[in-house]
């Protein structure tokens, strides 16, 4: 049996905090579903979780699919709309890829679940959500037909943790969504399932702590970085217990030498560090942790502990993201503090239509330059386009952070 993905459904009364709690306790993904999925709630949920977000509810056409995915959902679940127009599956799959398209199917309502599942695969569904309000044990023939004829990953939906274990074992499901379960620790749920012979995702280190080279205090040195920018946030230390707890929970846990105790970063401040990757160096004496930092890493209130320059030479910043942000900051400064004779202020004064006209003109210039055998001209035209694009972003209040987040969601 393959590993089971465990997906708690957020509390519709308090979806953001519910999602945060499930993410914090080890959920493999989080599901959000209402009669009509709220784009604002999807955005808010996505801000506080590190795991994939599945969303559904009231999705009627491709435009709805686009809005839900653009709001931040990693996968959209199509339900009643499929019964009205099966082509929505193909349209969504062709546009966004099958990995972002799930189809729910009620085993108690379909005359031929196997044929329906086969059709969903042909149209481009990447996963199936099976519904059976009276229990899957009474629909095992239908379940087997679905799995055999579609060969797609199958998720089941249950209303209690006890049902999840029993039904997952019976169906041999690839994923389990549990709703109306209230607040609970997903990690503890996984441990219980493991004890009962199931195989949920539980992180394990391929190298035992004994093989690491420790310092004179018997601890492993840890360098912690922001996973997006690679900025070094802090240096700390781990004992065996701290390391194993970090691997198990996915939350950075260190050993405080001053307090002589384990230290879960964020338990006091709320500034948790969620693990993205742990990598040991060639000598096995230093651990590199890439994390999503909530708030600031430093107790002084700075984002990184490394903020005091001792020696610094002038150099050109070559990180493209920093260059974009620096130029954007200058443009925003011009908007807030106009400067006489500034071309940027001229564009702002003329308004959105003038800015859009310039963006369109620069797009055309790129096309013309791309036809030129010498690529040098294209470099200048792209630079002009990016500048005018940033003026447009500033005019509409959009930041590079929003753009890069959206791009990362599409990987």
Short mmCIF file of C-alpha atoms in Angstrom, two decimals:
data_model
loop_
_atom_site.label_atom_id
_atom_site.label_comp_id
_atom_site.label_asym_id
_atom_site.label_seq_id
_atom_site.Cartn_x
_atom_site.Cartn_y
_atom_site.Cartn_z
CA UNK A 1 0.00 0.00 0.00
CA UNK A 2 1.34 3.46 -0.90
CA UNK A 3 1.75 6.23 1.64
CA UNK A 4 -1.44 8.02 2.66
CA UNK A 5 -1.78 11.77 2.38
CA UNK A 6 -3.72 13.22 5.32
CA UNK A 7 -5.77 16.34 4.57
CA UNK A 8 -7.87 18.02 7.29
CA UNK A 9 -10.67 20.31 6.09
CA UNK A 10 -10.65 23.75 7.69
CA UNK A 11 -13.38 24.91 10.03
CA UNK A 12 -15.66 27.13 7.88
CA UNK A 13 -16.36 29.32 10.93
CA UNK A 14 -12.67 30.10 11.44
CA UNK A 15 -10.86 28.87 8.31
CA UNK A 16 -7.60 30.82 8.62
CA UNK A 17 -6.80 29.91 12.22
CA UNK A 18 -7.96 26.35 11.61
CA UNK A 19 -5.64 26.07 8.60
CA UNK A 20 -2.76 27.54 10.61
CA UNK A 21 -3.26 24.96 13.37
CA UNK A 22 -3.42 22.01 10.97
CA UNK A 23 -0.32 23.25 9.13
CA UNK A 24 1.52 23.66 12.44
CA UNK A 25 0.76 20.10 13.54
CA UNK A 26 1.84 18.26 10.42
CA UNK A 27 -0.90 18.23 7.77
CA UNK A 28 0.21 17.04 4.33
CA UNK A 29 -2.27 19.47 2.73
CA UNK A 30 -5.27 21.53 3.82
CA UNK A 31 -8.73 21.52 2.24
CA UNK A 32 -11.16 24.42 2.11
CA UNK A 33 -14.69 24.01 0.76
CA UNK A 34 -17.88 26.03 1.07
CA UNK A 35 -21.04 26.37 -1.01
CA UNK A 36 -19.22 29.14 -2.82
CA UNK A 37 -15.48 29.26 -2.24
CA UNK A 38 -14.35 32.70 -1.05
CA UNK A 39 -11.34 34.02 -2.93
CA UNK A 40 -10.41 36.24 0.01
CA UNK A 41 -10.42 33.29 2.40
CA UNK A 42 -8.28 31.27 -0.01
CA UNK A 43 -5.75 34.09 -0.09
CA UNK A 44 -5.75 34.43 3.69
CA UNK A 45 -5.38 30.67 4.24
CA UNK A 46 -2.51 30.47 1.76
CA UNK A 47 -0.66 33.20 3.65
CA UNK A 48 -0.43 31.08 6.82
CA UNK A 49 0.31 27.58 5.51
CA UNK A 50 3.27 25.86 3.87
CA UNK A 51 1.44 22.83 2.54
CA UNK A 52 -0.75 22.55 -0.58
CA UNK A 53 -4.26 23.99 -0.42
CA UNK A 54 -7.18 22.15 -2.04
CA UNK A 55 -10.26 24.29 -2.66
CA UNK A 56 -13.77 23.69 -3.96
CA UNK A 57 -17.35 24.84 -3.78
CA UNK A 58 -19.52 26.61 -6.33
CA UNK A 59 -17.03 26.25 -9.17
CA UNK A 60 -19.17 26.39 -12.30
CA UNK A 61 -16.86 27.23 -15.19
CA UNK A 62 -13.27 27.80 -16.29
CA UNK A 63 -13.35 31.39 -15.04
CA UNK A 64 -14.17 30.12 -11.53
CA UNK A 65 -11.33 27.60 -11.78
CA UNK A 66 -8.92 30.35 -12.80
CA UNK A 67 -9.97 32.64 -9.96
CA UNK A 68 -9.61 29.92 -7.32
CA UNK A 69 -6.17 28.85 -8.54
CA UNK A 70 -4.97 32.42 -8.97
CA UNK A 71 -6.16 33.19 -5.43
CA UNK A 72 -3.66 30.61 -4.20
CA UNK A 73 -5.21 27.14 -4.30
CA UNK A 74 -2.86 24.41 -5.47
CA UNK A 75 -5.65 22.14 -6.59
CA UNK A 76 -9.29 22.77 -7.46
CA UNK A 77 -12.05 20.26 -6.76
CA UNK A 78 -14.82 20.11 -9.36
CA UNK A 79 -18.17 18.76 -8.24
CA UNK A 80 -21.68 19.41 -9.52
CA UNK A 81 -20.42 21.42 -12.48
CA UNK A 82 -18.95 18.24 -13.99
CA UNK A 83 -22.37 16.58 -14.11
CA UNK A 84 -23.69 19.57 -16.05
CA UNK A 85 -20.73 20.01 -18.37
CA UNK A 86 -17.95 17.40 -18.39
CA UNK A 87 -15.86 19.56 -20.70
CA UNK A 88 -14.97 21.79 -17.76
CA UNK A 89 -12.52 19.05 -16.73
CA UNK A 90 -10.76 19.12 -20.08
CA UNK A 91 -10.74 22.92 -20.21
CA UNK A 92 -9.27 23.16 -16.71
CA UNK A 93 -6.71 20.42 -17.34
CA UNK A 94 -5.61 21.88 -20.68
CA UNK A 95 -5.23 25.32 -19.14
CA UNK A 96 -3.67 24.48 -15.77
CA UNK A 97 -2.50 20.86 -15.92
CA UNK A 98 -4.06 17.69 -14.54
CA UNK A 99 -2.15 17.95 -11.26
CA UNK A 100 -4.33 20.92 -10.34
CA UNK A 101 -7.65 19.27 -11.19
CA UNK A 102 -9.59 16.93 -8.89
CA UNK A 103 -13.10 15.63 -9.57
CA UNK A 104 -15.48 14.54 -6.82
CA UNK A 105 -17.89 11.70 -7.54
CA UNK A 106 -20.71 10.41 -5.35
CA UNK A 107 -20.67 6.62 -5.48
CA UNK A 108 -24.28 6.49 -4.29
CA UNK A 109 -25.61 8.59 -7.16
CA UNK A 110 -23.67 7.45 -10.23
CA UNK A 111 -25.08 4.56 -12.22
CA UNK A 112 -21.65 3.44 -13.45
CA UNK A 113 -18.86 4.89 -11.28
CA UNK A 114 -16.16 2.99 -13.18
CA UNK A 115 -17.17 4.41 -16.54
CA UNK A 116 -17.48 7.90 -15.06
CA UNK A 117 -13.99 7.65 -13.55
CA UNK A 118 -12.57 6.43 -16.84
CA UNK A 119 -14.15 9.40 -18.61
CA UNK A 120 -12.72 11.82 -16.03
CA UNK A 121 -9.23 10.48 -16.65
CA UNK A 122 -9.66 10.82 -20.41
CA UNK A 123 -10.73 14.44 -19.99
CA UNK A 124 -7.70 15.24 -17.84
CA UNK A 125 -8.55 14.81 -14.15
CA UNK A 126 -5.50 14.17 -12.00
CA UNK A 127 -7.23 12.81 -8.90
CA UNK A 128 -10.66 11.58 -7.79
CA UNK A 129 -12.50 12.36 -4.57
CA UNK A 130 -14.90 9.52 -3.75
CA UNK A 131 -18.00 10.34 -1.68
CA UNK A 132 -20.10 7.73 0.13
CA UNK A 133 -22.21 9.12 2.97
CA UNK A 134 -23.37 5.64 4.04
CA UNK A 135 -19.85 4.24 4.22
CA UNK A 136 -17.37 2.96 1.67
CA UNK A 137 -17.69 -0.62 2.87
CA UNK A 138 -21.09 -0.77 1.15
CA UNK A 139 -19.63 0.53 -2.08
CA UNK A 140 -16.44 -1.52 -2.40
CA UNK A 141 -17.44 -2.89 -5.79
CA UNK A 142 -17.82 0.66 -7.08
CA UNK A 143 -14.52 1.69 -5.47
CA UNK A 144 -12.67 -1.17 -7.15
CA UNK A 145 -14.25 -0.31 -10.51
CA UNK A 146 -13.14 3.32 -10.15
CA UNK A 147 -9.58 2.38 -9.27
CA UNK A 148 -9.28 -0.26 -11.97
CA UNK A 149 -10.80 1.75 -14.81
CA UNK A 150 -9.17 5.12 -14.06
CA UNK A 151 -5.85 4.19 -12.38
CA UNK A 152 -5.97 7.66 -10.81
CA UNK A 153 -5.06 8.55 -7.20
CA UNK A 154 -8.15 8.21 -5.01
CA UNK A 155 -9.10 10.35 -2.01
CA UNK A 156 -11.90 9.52 0.39
CA UNK A 157 -13.83 11.91 2.65
CA UNK A 158 -14.72 11.07 6.26
CA UNK A 159 -16.13 12.88 9.29
CA UNK A 160 -14.02 11.44 12.11
CA UNK A 161 -10.45 10.32 12.76
CA UNK A 162 -11.69 6.82 13.66
CA UNK A 163 -13.51 6.51 10.34
CA UNK A 164 -10.39 7.71 8.54
CA UNK A 165 -8.29 4.78 9.71
CA UNK A 166 -10.96 2.15 9.06
CA UNK A 167 -12.07 3.47 5.70
CA UNK A 168 -8.54 4.21 4.44
CA UNK A 169 -7.51 0.64 5.18
CA UNK A 170 -10.60 -0.80 3.49
CA UNK A 171 -10.42 1.38 0.38
CA UNK A 172 -6.61 1.47 0.22
CA UNK A 173 -6.97 5.17 -0.44
CA UNK A 174 -4.10 7.38 -1.54
CA UNK A 175 -5.45 10.31 0.50
CA UNK A 176 -7.95 10.95 3.28
CA UNK A 177 -9.83 14.20 3.84
CA UNK A 178 -11.40 14.56 7.28
CA UNK A 179 -13.96 17.28 8.02
CA UNK A 180 -15.91 18.37 11.09
CA UNK A 181 -13.15 16.95 13.27
CA UNK A 182 -12.36 20.14 15.18
CA UNK A 183 -8.88 21.03 16.41
CA UNK A 184 -6.46 18.12 16.67
CA UNK A 185 -2.79 17.29 16.13
CA UNK A 186 -2.28 15.82 12.67
CA UNK A 187 1.11 14.47 13.76
CA UNK A 188 -0.45 12.48 16.60
CA UNK A 189 -3.12 11.23 14.17
CA UNK A 190 -0.35 10.03 11.86
CA UNK A 191 1.38 8.22 14.71
CA UNK A 192 -1.85 6.44 15.64
CA UNK A 193 -2.38 5.38 12.03
CA UNK A 194 1.19 4.10 11.87
CA UNK A 195 0.62 1.98 14.98
CA UNK A 196 -2.46 0.51 13.33
CA UNK A 197 -0.55 -0.66 10.28
CA UNK A 198 -1.20 2.23 7.90
CA UNK A 199 1.53 4.26 6.24
CA UNK A 200 1.10 8.05 6.52
CA UNK A 201 3.88 10.48 5.62
CA UNK A 202 6.23 10.75 8.60
CA UNK A 203 9.58 12.42 7.94
CA UNK A 204 12.68 10.38 8.74
CA UNK A 205 16.35 11.27 8.54
CA UNK A 206 18.34 9.01 6.17
CA UNK A 207 21.45 9.63 8.28
CA UNK A 208 21.32 8.88 12.02
CA UNK A 209 22.45 11.61 14.40
CA UNK A 210 25.38 9.40 15.54
CA UNK A 211 27.05 9.91 12.16
CA UNK A 212 27.21 13.69 12.53
CA UNK A 213 30.38 15.31 13.88
CA UNK A 214 29.52 17.30 16.98
CA UNK A 215 31.31 20.25 18.59
CA UNK A 216 33.10 20.14 21.93
CA UNK A 217 29.75 20.56 23.71
CA UNK A 218 28.35 17.51 21.96
CA UNK A 219 26.04 19.53 19.72
CA UNK A 220 25.52 20.01 15.99
CA UNK A 221 26.00 23.51 14.55
CA UNK A 222 23.01 24.75 12.53
CA UNK A 223 22.99 27.58 9.98
CA UNK A 224 19.43 28.70 9.22
CA UNK A 225 18.50 30.45 5.96
CA UNK A 226 15.40 31.99 4.43
CA UNK A 227 14.34 29.44 1.80
CA UNK A 228 13.37 32.12 -0.74
CA UNK A 229 16.21 34.63 -0.50
CA UNK A 230 18.95 32.41 1.01
CA UNK A 231 19.55 35.18 3.57
CA UNK A 232 21.29 33.75 6.65
CA UNK A 233 18.93 34.25 9.59
CA UNK A 234 20.79 32.77 12.54
CA UNK A 235 23.25 30.19 13.82
CA UNK A 236 22.23 27.85 16.63
CA UNK A 237 22.83 24.32 17.93
CA UNK A 238 21.03 21.00 18.16
CA UNK A 239 21.25 17.99 20.40
CA UNK A 240 20.01 14.62 19.20
CA UNK A 241 16.60 15.28 20.73
CA UNK A 242 16.36 18.71 19.10
CA UNK A 243 17.31 17.29 15.71
CA UNK A 244 14.87 14.39 15.89
CA UNK A 245 12.05 16.70 17.03
CA UNK A 246 12.81 19.07 14.14
CA UNK A 247 12.64 16.21 11.61
CA UNK A 248 9.44 14.83 13.11
CA UNK A 249 7.49 18.08 13.51
CA UNK A 250 8.88 20.12 10.62
CA UNK A 251 9.40 23.06 13.00
CA UNK A 252 12.93 24.20 13.88
CA UNK A 253 13.86 23.07 17.39
CA UNK A 254 17.24 24.00 18.88
CA UNK A 255 19.04 23.51 22.18
CA UNK A 256 19.42 26.63 24.31
CA UNK A 257 22.86 26.60 25.88
CA UNK A 258 21.97 29.42 28.25
CA UNK A 259 18.78 27.75 29.53
CA UNK A 260 20.06 24.20 29.11
CA UNK A 261 16.84 23.02 27.49
CA UNK A 262 15.14 22.35 24.17
CA UNK A 263 14.00 25.49 22.39
CA UNK A 264 11.23 25.44 19.80
CA UNK A 265 11.87 28.63 17.86
CA UNK A 266 8.64 30.64 18.02
CA UNK A 267 6.95 29.08 21.05
CA UNK A 268 7.36 32.35 22.94
CA UNK A 269 7.29 34.92 20.14
CA UNK A 270 5.11 33.14 17.59
CA UNK A 271 7.96 33.57 15.09
CA UNK A 272 8.15 29.93 14.06
CA UNK A 273 10.51 28.53 11.45
CA UNK A 274 8.92 25.90 9.20
CA UNK A 275 11.40 23.50 7.64
CA UNK A 276 11.73 23.48 3.88
CA UNK A 277 14.93 21.42 3.75
CA UNK A 278 17.71 20.12 5.99
CA UNK A 279 21.13 19.49 4.42
CA UNK A 280 24.34 18.29 6.06
CA UNK A 281 27.71 19.58 4.82
CA UNK A 282 30.56 17.44 3.42
CA UNK A 283 32.22 17.03 6.84
CA UNK A 284 28.89 16.24 8.48
CA UNK A 285 29.55 18.84 11.17
CA UNK A 286 27.21 21.67 10.08
CA UNK A 287 23.52 21.50 9.24
CA UNK A 288 22.02 23.92 6.72
CA UNK A 289 18.32 24.53 7.37
CA UNK A 290 16.20 26.38 4.83
CA UNK A 291 13.00 27.62 6.42
CA UNK A 292 9.93 29.77 6.04
CA UNK A 293 10.40 32.36 8.74
CA UNK A 294 7.29 33.73 10.42
CA UNK A 295 7.99 37.23 11.69
CA UNK A 296 11.62 37.94 12.62
CA UNK A 297 14.40 35.49 13.41
CA UNK A 298 16.30 37.80 15.77
CA UNK A 299 15.19 38.62 19.32
CA UNK A 300 16.14 42.28 18.65
CA UNK A 301 13.29 42.57 16.16
CA UNK A 302 15.51 42.35 13.08
CA UNK A 303 14.61 39.79 10.42
CA UNK A 304 18.12 38.28 10.55
CA UNK A 305 20.58 38.14 13.42
CA UNK A 306 23.25 39.36 10.98
CA UNK A 307 22.60 43.09 10.69
CA UNK A 308 25.78 44.72 12.08
CA UNK A 309 28.37 45.49 9.36
CA UNK A 310 32.00 45.32 10.42
CA UNK A 311 33.80 45.51 7.08
CA UNK A 312 32.02 46.32 3.85
CA UNK A 313 33.23 47.11 0.35
CA UNK A 314 31.10 48.70 -2.32
CA UNK A 315 29.79 46.19 -4.84
CA UNK A 316 27.05 45.83 -7.38
CA UNK A 317 24.07 43.83 -6.24
CA UNK A 318 23.70 40.92 -8.66
CA UNK A 319 20.68 39.23 -7.15
CA UNK A 320 17.99 39.90 -9.82
CA UNK A 321 15.23 40.04 -7.24
CA UNK A 322 17.06 42.71 -5.27
CA UNK A 323 17.64 44.74 -8.44
CA UNK A 324 13.93 44.61 -9.30
CA UNK A 325 12.98 45.59 -5.76
CA UNK A 326 15.48 48.46 -5.66
CA UNK A 327 14.20 49.93 -8.94
CA UNK A 328 10.61 49.43 -7.81
CA UNK A 329 11.38 51.23 -4.52
CA UNK A 330 12.76 54.22 -6.45
CA UNK A 331 9.59 54.31 -8.58
CA UNK A 332 7.38 54.15 -5.49
CA UNK A 333 9.44 56.92 -3.89
CA UNK A 334 8.83 59.10 -6.95
CA UNK A 335 5.11 58.44 -6.61
CA UNK A 336 5.08 59.49 -2.97
CA UNK A 337 7.71 62.25 -3.30
CA UNK A 338 7.40 63.73 -6.84
CA UNK A 339 10.56 65.14 -8.38
CA UNK A 340 10.48 67.92 -10.95
CA UNK A 341 11.56 66.75 -14.41
CA UNK A 342 11.21 63.07 -13.49
CA UNK A 343 9.97 60.88 -16.37
CA UNK A 344 8.45 58.54 -13.80
CA UNK A 345 6.39 61.41 -12.36
CA UNK A 346 5.40 62.42 -15.88
CA UNK A 347 3.89 58.94 -16.37
CA UNK A 348 2.09 59.06 -13.02
CA UNK A 349 0.73 62.53 -13.81
CA UNK A 350 -0.62 61.38 -17.20
CA UNK A 351 -2.39 58.46 -15.55
CA UNK A 352 -3.18 54.83 -16.20
CA UNK A 353 -4.01 55.15 -19.92
CA UNK A 354 -0.61 56.69 -20.71
CA UNK A 355 1.18 54.02 -18.66
CA UNK A 356 -0.71 51.23 -20.42
CA UNK A 357 0.08 52.79 -23.80
CA UNK A 358 3.80 52.77 -22.97
CA UNK A 359 3.68 49.15 -21.74
CA UNK A 360 2.02 48.14 -25.01
CA UNK A 361 4.57 50.06 -27.07
CA UNK A 362 7.47 48.45 -25.24
CA UNK A 363 5.96 44.98 -25.81
CA UNK A 364 5.93 45.71 -29.54
CA UNK A 365 9.53 46.94 -29.40
CA UNK A 366 10.58 43.61 -27.85
CA UNK A 367 8.89 41.69 -30.67
CA UNK A 368 10.67 43.83 -33.30
CA UNK A 369 14.03 43.51 -31.53
CA UNK A 370 13.65 39.74 -31.26
CA UNK A 371 13.56 39.53 -35.08
CA UNK A 372 16.93 41.28 -35.25
CA UNK A 373 19.90 38.86 -35.65
CA UNK A 374 21.80 40.86 -33.02
CA UNK A 375 20.27 40.05 -29.59
CA UNK A 376 21.89 43.10 -27.98
CA UNK A 377 18.98 45.39 -28.91
CA UNK A 378 16.53 43.01 -27.28
CA UNK A 379 18.30 43.47 -23.94
CA UNK A 380 17.57 47.20 -23.96
CA UNK A 381 13.95 46.77 -25.04
CA UNK A 382 13.26 44.21 -22.29
CA UNK A 383 14.80 46.59 -19.75
CA UNK A 384 12.55 49.41 -20.99
CA UNK A 385 9.53 47.12 -20.80
CA UNK A 386 10.34 46.03 -17.24
CA UNK A 387 10.72 49.63 -16.11
CA UNK A 388 7.33 50.62 -17.55
CA UNK A 389 5.81 47.42 -16.15
CA UNK A 390 7.02 48.44 -12.68
CA UNK A 391 5.48 51.89 -13.11
CA UNK A 392 2.20 50.12 -13.90
CA UNK A 393 2.62 47.87 -10.84
CA UNK A 394 3.25 50.90 -8.64
CA UNK A 395 0.23 52.69 -10.10
CA UNK A 396 -1.99 49.71 -9.24
CA UNK A 397 -0.36 49.02 -5.86
CA UNK A 398 1.10 45.64 -6.81
CA UNK A 399 4.50 44.47 -5.51
CA UNK A 400 7.18 42.08 -6.76
CA UNK A 401 6.52 39.94 -3.71
CA UNK A 402 2.98 39.29 -4.96
CA UNK A 403 4.25 38.46 -8.45
CA UNK A 404 6.98 36.08 -7.29
CA UNK A 405 4.56 34.31 -4.94
CA UNK A 406 2.19 33.76 -7.84
CA UNK A 407 4.99 32.45 -10.06
CA UNK A 408 6.17 30.05 -7.36
CA UNK A 409 2.63 28.71 -7.01
CA UNK A 410 2.73 27.75 -10.70
CA UNK A 411 5.87 25.58 -10.48
#
